Short mmCIF file of C-alpha atoms and ligand atoms in Angstrom, two decimals:
data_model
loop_
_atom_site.label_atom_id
_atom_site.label_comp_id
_atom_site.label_asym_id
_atom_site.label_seq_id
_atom_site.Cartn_x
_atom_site.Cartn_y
_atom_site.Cartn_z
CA UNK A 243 -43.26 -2.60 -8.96
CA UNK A 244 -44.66 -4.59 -6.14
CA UNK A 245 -48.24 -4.99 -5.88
CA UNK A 246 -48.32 -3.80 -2.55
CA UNK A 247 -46.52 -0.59 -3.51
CA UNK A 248 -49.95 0.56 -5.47
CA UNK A 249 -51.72 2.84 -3.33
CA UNK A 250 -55.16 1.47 -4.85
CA UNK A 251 -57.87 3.77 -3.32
CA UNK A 252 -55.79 6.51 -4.71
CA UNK A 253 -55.32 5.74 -8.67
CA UNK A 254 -56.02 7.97 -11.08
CA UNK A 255 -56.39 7.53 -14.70
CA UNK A 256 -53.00 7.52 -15.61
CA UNK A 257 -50.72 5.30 -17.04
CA UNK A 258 -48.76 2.76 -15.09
CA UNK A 259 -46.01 0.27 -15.93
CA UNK A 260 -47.46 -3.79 -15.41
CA UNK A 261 -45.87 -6.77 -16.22
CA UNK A 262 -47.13 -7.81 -19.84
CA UNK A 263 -48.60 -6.96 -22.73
CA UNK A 264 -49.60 -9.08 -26.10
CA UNK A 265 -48.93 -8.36 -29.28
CA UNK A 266 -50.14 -10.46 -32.28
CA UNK A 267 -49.19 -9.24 -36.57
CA UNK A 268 -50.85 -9.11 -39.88
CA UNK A 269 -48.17 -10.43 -42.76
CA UNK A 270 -48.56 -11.80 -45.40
CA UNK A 271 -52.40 -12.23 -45.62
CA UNK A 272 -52.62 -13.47 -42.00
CA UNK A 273 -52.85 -13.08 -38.48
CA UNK A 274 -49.63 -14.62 -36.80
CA UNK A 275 -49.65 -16.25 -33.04
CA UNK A 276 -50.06 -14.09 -29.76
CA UNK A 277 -47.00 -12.88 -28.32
CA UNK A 278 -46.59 -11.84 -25.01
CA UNK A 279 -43.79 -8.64 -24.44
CA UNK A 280 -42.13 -7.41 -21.03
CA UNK A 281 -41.15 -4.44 -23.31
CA UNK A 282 -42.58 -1.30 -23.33
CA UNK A 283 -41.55 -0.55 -26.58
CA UNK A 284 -42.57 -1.32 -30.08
CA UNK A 285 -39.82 -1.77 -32.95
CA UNK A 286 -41.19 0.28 -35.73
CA UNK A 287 -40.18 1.40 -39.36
CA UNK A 288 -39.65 5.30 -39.73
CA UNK A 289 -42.03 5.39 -42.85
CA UNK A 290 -44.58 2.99 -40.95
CA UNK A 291 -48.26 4.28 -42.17
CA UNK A 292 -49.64 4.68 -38.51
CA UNK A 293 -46.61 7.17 -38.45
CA UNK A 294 -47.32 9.31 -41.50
CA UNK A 295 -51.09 8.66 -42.24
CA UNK A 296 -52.75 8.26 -39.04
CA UNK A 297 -53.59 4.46 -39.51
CA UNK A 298 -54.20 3.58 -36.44
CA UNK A 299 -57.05 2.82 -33.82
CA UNK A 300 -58.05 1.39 -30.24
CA UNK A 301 -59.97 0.72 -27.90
CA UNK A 302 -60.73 0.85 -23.78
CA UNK A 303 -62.39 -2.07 -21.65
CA UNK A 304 -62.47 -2.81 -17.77
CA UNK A 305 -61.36 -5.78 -15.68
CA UNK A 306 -63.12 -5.57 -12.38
CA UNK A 307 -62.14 -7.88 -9.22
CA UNK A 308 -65.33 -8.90 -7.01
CA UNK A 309 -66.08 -9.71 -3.73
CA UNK A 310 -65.62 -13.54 -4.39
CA UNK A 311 -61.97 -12.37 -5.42
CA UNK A 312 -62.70 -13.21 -8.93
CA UNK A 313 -61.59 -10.90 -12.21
CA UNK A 314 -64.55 -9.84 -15.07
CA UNK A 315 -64.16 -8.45 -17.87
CA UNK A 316 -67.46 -6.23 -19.06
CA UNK A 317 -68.75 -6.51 -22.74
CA UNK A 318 -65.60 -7.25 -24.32
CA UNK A 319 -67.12 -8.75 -27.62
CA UNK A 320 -68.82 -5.65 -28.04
CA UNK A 321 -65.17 -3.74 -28.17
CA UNK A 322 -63.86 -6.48 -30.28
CA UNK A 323 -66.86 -5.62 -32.93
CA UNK A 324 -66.38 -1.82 -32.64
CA UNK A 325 -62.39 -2.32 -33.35
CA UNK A 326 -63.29 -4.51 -36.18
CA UNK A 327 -65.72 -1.37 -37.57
CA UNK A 328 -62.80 1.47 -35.97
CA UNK A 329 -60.14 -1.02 -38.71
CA UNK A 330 -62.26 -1.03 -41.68
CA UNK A 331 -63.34 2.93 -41.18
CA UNK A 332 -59.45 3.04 -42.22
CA UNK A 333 -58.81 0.42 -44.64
CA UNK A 334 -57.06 -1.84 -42.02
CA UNK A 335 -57.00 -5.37 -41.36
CA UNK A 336 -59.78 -6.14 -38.92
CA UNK A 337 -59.48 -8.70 -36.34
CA UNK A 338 -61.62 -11.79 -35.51
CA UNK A 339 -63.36 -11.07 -32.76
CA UNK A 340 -62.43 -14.60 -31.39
CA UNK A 341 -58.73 -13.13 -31.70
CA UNK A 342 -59.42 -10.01 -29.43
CA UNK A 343 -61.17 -11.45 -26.97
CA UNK A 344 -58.03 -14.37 -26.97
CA UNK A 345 -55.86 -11.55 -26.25
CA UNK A 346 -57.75 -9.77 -23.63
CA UNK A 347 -58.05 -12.96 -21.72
CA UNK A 348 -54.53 -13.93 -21.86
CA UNK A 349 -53.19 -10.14 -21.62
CA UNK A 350 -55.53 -9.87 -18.14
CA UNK A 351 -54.24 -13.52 -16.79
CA UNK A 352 -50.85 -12.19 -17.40
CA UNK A 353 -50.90 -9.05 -15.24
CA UNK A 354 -53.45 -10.20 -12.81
CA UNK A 355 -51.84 -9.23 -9.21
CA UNK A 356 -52.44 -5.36 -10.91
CA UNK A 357 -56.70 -6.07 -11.01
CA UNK A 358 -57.40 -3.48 -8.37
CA UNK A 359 -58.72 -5.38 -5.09
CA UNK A 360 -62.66 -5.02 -4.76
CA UNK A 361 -64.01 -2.05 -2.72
CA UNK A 362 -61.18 0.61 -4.09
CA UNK A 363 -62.96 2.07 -6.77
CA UNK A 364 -60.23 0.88 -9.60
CA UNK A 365 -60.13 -1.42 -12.80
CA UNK A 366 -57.60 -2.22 -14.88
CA UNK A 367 -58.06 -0.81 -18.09
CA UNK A 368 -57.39 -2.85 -20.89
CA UNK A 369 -56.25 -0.50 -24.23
CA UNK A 370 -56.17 -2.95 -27.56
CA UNK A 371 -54.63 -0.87 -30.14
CA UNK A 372 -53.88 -1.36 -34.39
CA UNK A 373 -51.14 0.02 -36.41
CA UNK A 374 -51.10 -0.03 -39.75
CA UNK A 375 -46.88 -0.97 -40.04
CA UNK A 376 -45.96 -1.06 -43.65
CA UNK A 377 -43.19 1.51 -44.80
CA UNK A 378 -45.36 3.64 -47.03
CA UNK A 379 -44.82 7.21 -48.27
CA UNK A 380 -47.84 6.86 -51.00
CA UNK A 381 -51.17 7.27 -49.32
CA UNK A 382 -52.44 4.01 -49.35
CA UNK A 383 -53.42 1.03 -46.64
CA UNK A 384 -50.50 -0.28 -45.26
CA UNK A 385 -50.49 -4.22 -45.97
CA UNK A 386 -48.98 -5.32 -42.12
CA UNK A 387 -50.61 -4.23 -39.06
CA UNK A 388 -49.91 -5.28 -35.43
CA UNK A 389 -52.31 -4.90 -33.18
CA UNK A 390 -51.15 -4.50 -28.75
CA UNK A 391 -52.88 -4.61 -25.68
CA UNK A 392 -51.37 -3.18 -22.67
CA UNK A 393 -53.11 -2.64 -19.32
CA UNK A 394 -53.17 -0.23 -16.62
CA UNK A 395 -54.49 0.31 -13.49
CA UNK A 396 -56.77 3.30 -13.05
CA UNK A 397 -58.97 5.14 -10.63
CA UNK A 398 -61.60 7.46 -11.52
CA UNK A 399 -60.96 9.40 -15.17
CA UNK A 400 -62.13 13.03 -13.47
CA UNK A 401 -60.20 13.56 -10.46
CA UNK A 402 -63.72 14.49 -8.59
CA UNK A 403 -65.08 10.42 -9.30
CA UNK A 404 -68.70 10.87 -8.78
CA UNK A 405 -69.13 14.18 -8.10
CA UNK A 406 -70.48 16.35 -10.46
CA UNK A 407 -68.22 18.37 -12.72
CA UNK A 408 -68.59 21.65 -14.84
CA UNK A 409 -69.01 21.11 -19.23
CA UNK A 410 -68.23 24.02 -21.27
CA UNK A 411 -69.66 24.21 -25.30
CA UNK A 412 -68.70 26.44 -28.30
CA UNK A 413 -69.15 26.41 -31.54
CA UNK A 414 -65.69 27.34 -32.47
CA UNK A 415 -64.69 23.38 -32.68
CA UNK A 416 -65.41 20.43 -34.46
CA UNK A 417 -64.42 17.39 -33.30
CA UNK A 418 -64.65 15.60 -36.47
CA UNK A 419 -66.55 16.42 -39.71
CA UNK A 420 -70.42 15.64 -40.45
CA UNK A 421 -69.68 12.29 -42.33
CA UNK A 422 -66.15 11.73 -41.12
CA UNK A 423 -65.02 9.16 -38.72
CA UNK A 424 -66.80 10.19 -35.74
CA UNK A 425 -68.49 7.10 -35.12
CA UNK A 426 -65.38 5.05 -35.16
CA UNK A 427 -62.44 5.29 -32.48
CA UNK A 428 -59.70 6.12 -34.48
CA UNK A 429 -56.29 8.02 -32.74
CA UNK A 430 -56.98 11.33 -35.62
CA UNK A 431 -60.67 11.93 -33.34
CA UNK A 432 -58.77 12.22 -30.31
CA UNK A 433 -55.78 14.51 -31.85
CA UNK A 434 -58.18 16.68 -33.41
CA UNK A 435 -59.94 17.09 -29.78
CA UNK A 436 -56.54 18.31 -27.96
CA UNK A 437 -57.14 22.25 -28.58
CA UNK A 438 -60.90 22.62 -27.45
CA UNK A 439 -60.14 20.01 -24.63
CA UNK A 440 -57.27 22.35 -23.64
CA UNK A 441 -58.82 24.95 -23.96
CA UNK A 442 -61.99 23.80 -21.33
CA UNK A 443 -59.32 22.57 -19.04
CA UNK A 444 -58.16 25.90 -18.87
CA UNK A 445 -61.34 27.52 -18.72
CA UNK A 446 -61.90 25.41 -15.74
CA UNK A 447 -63.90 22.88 -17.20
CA UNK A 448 -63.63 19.03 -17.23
CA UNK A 449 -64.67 18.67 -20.76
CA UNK A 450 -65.55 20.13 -24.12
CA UNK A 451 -69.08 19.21 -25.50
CA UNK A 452 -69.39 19.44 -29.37
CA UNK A 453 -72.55 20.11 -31.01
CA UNK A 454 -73.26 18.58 -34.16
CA UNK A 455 -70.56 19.35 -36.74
CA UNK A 456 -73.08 20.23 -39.62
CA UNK A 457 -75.87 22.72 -37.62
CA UNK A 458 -74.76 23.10 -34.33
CA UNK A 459 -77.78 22.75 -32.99
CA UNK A 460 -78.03 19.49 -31.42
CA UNK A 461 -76.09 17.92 -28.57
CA UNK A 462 -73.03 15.34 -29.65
CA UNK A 463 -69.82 13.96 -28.15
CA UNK A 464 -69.50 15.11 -24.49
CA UNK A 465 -65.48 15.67 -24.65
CA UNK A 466 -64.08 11.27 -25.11
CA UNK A 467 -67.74 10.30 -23.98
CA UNK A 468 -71.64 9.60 -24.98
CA UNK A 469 -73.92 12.72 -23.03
CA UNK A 470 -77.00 11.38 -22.27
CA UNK A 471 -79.49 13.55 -19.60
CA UNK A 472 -82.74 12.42 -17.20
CA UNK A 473 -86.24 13.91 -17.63
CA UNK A 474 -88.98 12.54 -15.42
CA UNK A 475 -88.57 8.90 -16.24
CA UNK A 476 -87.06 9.34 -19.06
CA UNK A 477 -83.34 8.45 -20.36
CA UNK A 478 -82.55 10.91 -23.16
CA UNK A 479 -79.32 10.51 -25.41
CA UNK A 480 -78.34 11.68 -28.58
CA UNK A 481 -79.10 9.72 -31.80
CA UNK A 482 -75.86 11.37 -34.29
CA UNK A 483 -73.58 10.06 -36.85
CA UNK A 484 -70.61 11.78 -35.41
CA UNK A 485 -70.62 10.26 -31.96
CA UNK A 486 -68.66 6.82 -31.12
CA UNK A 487 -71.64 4.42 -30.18
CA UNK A 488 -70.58 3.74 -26.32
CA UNK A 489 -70.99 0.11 -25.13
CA UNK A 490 -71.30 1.72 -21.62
CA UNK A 491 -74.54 4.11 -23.78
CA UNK A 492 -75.84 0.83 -24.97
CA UNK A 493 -75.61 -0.76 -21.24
CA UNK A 494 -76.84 2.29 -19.05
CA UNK A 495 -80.16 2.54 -21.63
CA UNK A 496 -80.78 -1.37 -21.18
CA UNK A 497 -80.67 -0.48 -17.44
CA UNK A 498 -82.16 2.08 -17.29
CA UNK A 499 -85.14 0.32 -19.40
CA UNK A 500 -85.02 -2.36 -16.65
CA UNK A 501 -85.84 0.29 -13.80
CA UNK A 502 -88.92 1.10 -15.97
CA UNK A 503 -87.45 3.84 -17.63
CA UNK A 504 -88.40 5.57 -21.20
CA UNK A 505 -86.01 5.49 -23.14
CA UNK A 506 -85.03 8.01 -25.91
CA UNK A 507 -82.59 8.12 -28.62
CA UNK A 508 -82.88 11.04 -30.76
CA UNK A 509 -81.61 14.63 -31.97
CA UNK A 510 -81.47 16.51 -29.01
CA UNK A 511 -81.63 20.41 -29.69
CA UNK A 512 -79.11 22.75 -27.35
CA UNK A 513 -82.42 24.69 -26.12
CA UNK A 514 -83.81 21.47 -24.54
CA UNK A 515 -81.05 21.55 -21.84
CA UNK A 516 -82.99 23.87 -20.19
CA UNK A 517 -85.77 21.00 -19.99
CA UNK A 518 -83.60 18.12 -18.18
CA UNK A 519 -83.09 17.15 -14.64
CA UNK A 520 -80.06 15.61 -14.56
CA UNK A 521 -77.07 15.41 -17.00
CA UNK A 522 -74.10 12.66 -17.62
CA UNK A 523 -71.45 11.90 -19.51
CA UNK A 524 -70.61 7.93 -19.87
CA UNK A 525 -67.87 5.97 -21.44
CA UNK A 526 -65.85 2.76 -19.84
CA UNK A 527 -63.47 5.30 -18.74
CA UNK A 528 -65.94 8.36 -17.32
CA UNK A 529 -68.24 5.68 -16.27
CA UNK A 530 -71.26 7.75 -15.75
CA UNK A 531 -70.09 11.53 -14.36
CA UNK A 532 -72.25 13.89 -13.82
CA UNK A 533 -72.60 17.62 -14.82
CA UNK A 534 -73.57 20.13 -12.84
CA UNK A 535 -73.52 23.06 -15.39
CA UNK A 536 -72.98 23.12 -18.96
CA UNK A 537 -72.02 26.85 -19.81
CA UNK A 538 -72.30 28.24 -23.82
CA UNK A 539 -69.13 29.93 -24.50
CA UNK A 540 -70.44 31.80 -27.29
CA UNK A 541 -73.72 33.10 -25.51
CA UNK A 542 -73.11 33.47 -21.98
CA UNK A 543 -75.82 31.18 -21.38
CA UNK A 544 -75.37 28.77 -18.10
CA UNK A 545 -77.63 25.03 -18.23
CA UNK A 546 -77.26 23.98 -14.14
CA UNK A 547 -78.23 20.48 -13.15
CA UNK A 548 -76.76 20.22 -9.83
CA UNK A 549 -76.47 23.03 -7.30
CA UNK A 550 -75.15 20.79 -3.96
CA UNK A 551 -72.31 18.46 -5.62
CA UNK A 552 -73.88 15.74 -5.63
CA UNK A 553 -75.38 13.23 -8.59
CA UNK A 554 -79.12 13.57 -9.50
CA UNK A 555 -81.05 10.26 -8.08
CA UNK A 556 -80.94 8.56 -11.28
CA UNK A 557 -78.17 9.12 -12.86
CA UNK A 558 -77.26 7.62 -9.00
CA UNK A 559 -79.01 4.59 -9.82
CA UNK A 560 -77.92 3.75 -13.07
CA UNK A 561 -74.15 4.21 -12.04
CA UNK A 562 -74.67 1.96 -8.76
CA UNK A 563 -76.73 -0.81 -11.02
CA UNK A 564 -73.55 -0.60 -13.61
CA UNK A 565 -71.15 -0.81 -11.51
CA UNK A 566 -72.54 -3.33 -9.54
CA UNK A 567 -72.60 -5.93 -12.72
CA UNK A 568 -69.62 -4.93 -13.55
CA UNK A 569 -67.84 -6.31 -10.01
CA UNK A 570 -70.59 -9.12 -10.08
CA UNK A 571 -72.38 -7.78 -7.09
CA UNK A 572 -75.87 -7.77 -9.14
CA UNK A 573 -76.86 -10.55 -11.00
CA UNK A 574 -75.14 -10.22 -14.84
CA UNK A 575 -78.47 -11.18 -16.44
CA UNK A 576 -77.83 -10.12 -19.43
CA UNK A 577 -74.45 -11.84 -20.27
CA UNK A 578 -72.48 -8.69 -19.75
CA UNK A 579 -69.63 -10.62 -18.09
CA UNK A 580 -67.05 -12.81 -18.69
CA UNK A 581 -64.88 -14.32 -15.72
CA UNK A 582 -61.69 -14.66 -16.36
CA UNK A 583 -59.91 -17.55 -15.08
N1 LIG B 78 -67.13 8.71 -27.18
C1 LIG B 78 -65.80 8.81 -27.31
C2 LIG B 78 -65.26 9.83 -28.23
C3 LIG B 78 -64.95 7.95 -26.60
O1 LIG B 78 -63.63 8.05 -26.71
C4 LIG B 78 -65.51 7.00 -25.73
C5 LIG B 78 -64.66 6.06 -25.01
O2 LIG B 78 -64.45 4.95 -25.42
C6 LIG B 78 -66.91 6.93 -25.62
C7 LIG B 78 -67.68 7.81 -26.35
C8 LIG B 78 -67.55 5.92 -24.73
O3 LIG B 78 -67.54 4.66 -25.32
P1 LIG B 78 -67.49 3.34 -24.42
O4 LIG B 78 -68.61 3.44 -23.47
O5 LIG B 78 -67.67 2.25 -25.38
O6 LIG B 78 -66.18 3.34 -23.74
C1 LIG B 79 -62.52 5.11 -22.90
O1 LIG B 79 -63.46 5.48 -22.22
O2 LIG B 79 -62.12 3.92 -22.93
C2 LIG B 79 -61.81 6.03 -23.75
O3 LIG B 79 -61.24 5.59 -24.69
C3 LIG B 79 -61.84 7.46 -23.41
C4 LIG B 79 -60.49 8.13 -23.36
C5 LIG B 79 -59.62 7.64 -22.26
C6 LIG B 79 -59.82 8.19 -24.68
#
């Protein structure tokens, strides 16, 4: 496909063919040399362990093109420590960090004419994964892995962008278990979301929020992303074993503590949704989108945040001062940002 043939103010988060991707294997006690594919496809043993027993895991990340025409890449250390956590969580090999972020760099170079142009909206989304690749039919850790990064273009991951969308909630689904493997991003999370994700969509709603898996009674994954919600001046997110610690979390509370914000990071109880101004959901790929209503399944009961489609001022804020490090229009003062070149 020809670059020009990308209409790019129009992307949505879907997946679309580019150029390259790198792949790099685990045998025989090491990690081999970085390869770089023009295949889409991935040679694989029919008892492979990621096949049978679910041993695999990724990740998501963003290359953004500024106004100065260069390409950044946002926090990618931070990914290359979570995948690390995501491999042992499993019993697979983790990578060196110095490893991932060698692939990224080279795996972004490669397809660089598909780094959306500045001012459309778009990234490219970067999506490391690890297979576990041994032929196994005991359940046990497979002892070869390979581990691919492809990239994609994408636009905004709710067709609406920044505009605020409906959340639905029931207790009739568990994402994961209490001391499962929530907090790591392992594929088995995501298949284990498909029916109560389905099951908002067809409802109407953009998401599924889970409350905890052991009470239900506090707030925990908003559908593949953190919630967190605005009172006054405060920036209030849930503290929970069972939620995937979000780099873009960890970024929007160290901004939001820079525009003099309070910031907490607690248990949040279902009742106290009544209390809050504004509500969000944030992850590389929602970004920050806001909710306008969150309605309880099971009771009926209807949480509104936003009655004239737009975003609350700062969950405004926080999105514009994130996004704006992220194409290096504000100053990346804390070291969010690597330029790839
Ligand atoms: N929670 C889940 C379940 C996710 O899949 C994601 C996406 O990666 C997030 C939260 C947000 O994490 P991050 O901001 O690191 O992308
Ligand atoms: C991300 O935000 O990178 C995610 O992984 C969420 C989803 C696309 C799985």
């Amino acid at each position: 496909m020809k670059e020009t043939d990308i209409d790019w103010g129009n992307l949505t988060f879907s997946y679309m063919p580019t150029d390259y991707n790198v792949r790099c294997t685990f045998k025989d006690g090491k990690w081999g040399e970085i390869q770089v594919s023009d295949s889409e496809l991935i040679p694989m043993h029919i008892a492979a362990s990621c096949l049978h027993y679910g041993q695999e895991s990724f990740e998501g990340l963003k290359a953004f093109r500024g106004k100065d025409g260069k390409i950044r890449v946002f926090r990618m250390e931070e990914n290359a420590k979570r995948f690390i956590r995501s491999a042992e969580g499993i019993k697979m090999e983790p990578m060196p960090v110095e490893l991932f972020c060698e692939m990224v760099r080279k795996v972004v170079k490669l397809n660089e004419r598909f780094v959306p142009p500045y001012g459309t909206g778009a990234s490219l989304y970067i999506r490391p994964l690890e297979i576990g690749i041994t032929p196994r039919v005991g359940v046990k850790p497979a002892s070869e892995y390979m581990v691919v990064m492809l990239v994609t273009p994408v636009g905004p991951y709710f067709k609406e962008g920044f505009k605020p969308t409906k959340v639905c909630l029931s207790r009739e689904y568990d994402r994961v278990a209490p001391k499962g493997t929530g907090s790591i991003k392992v594929g088995g999370n995501y298949a284990a979301s498909l029916v109560a994700g389905e099951k908002a969509h067809e409802l109407g709603y953009s998401v599924m929020l889970y409350l905890d898996p052991k009470e239900k009674k506090y707030l925990d994954e908003c559908g593949a992303a953190n919630f967190f919600a605005v009172k006054g001046n405060k920036y209030i997110t849930p503290k929970s074993e069972s939620i995937l610690p979000s780099i873009t979390n960890k970024s929007l509370v160290q901004l939001a503590e820079d525009l003099g914000m309070e910031v907490e990071r607690r248990p949040i109880e279902l009742a106290e949704l009544e209390t809050f101004d504004e509500a969000s959901a944030c992850g590389t790929a929602a970004v920050c989108s806001p909710i306008s209503e969150i309605d309880d399944l099971d009771t009926g009961k209807k949480y509104i945040f936003s009655t004239n489609n737009e975003a609350g001022p700062m969950t405004t804020k926080l999105y514009n001062k994130l996004r704006g490090v992220q194409n290096g229009d504000e100053e990346d003062i804390h070291g969010w940002v690597e330029v790839i070149d």
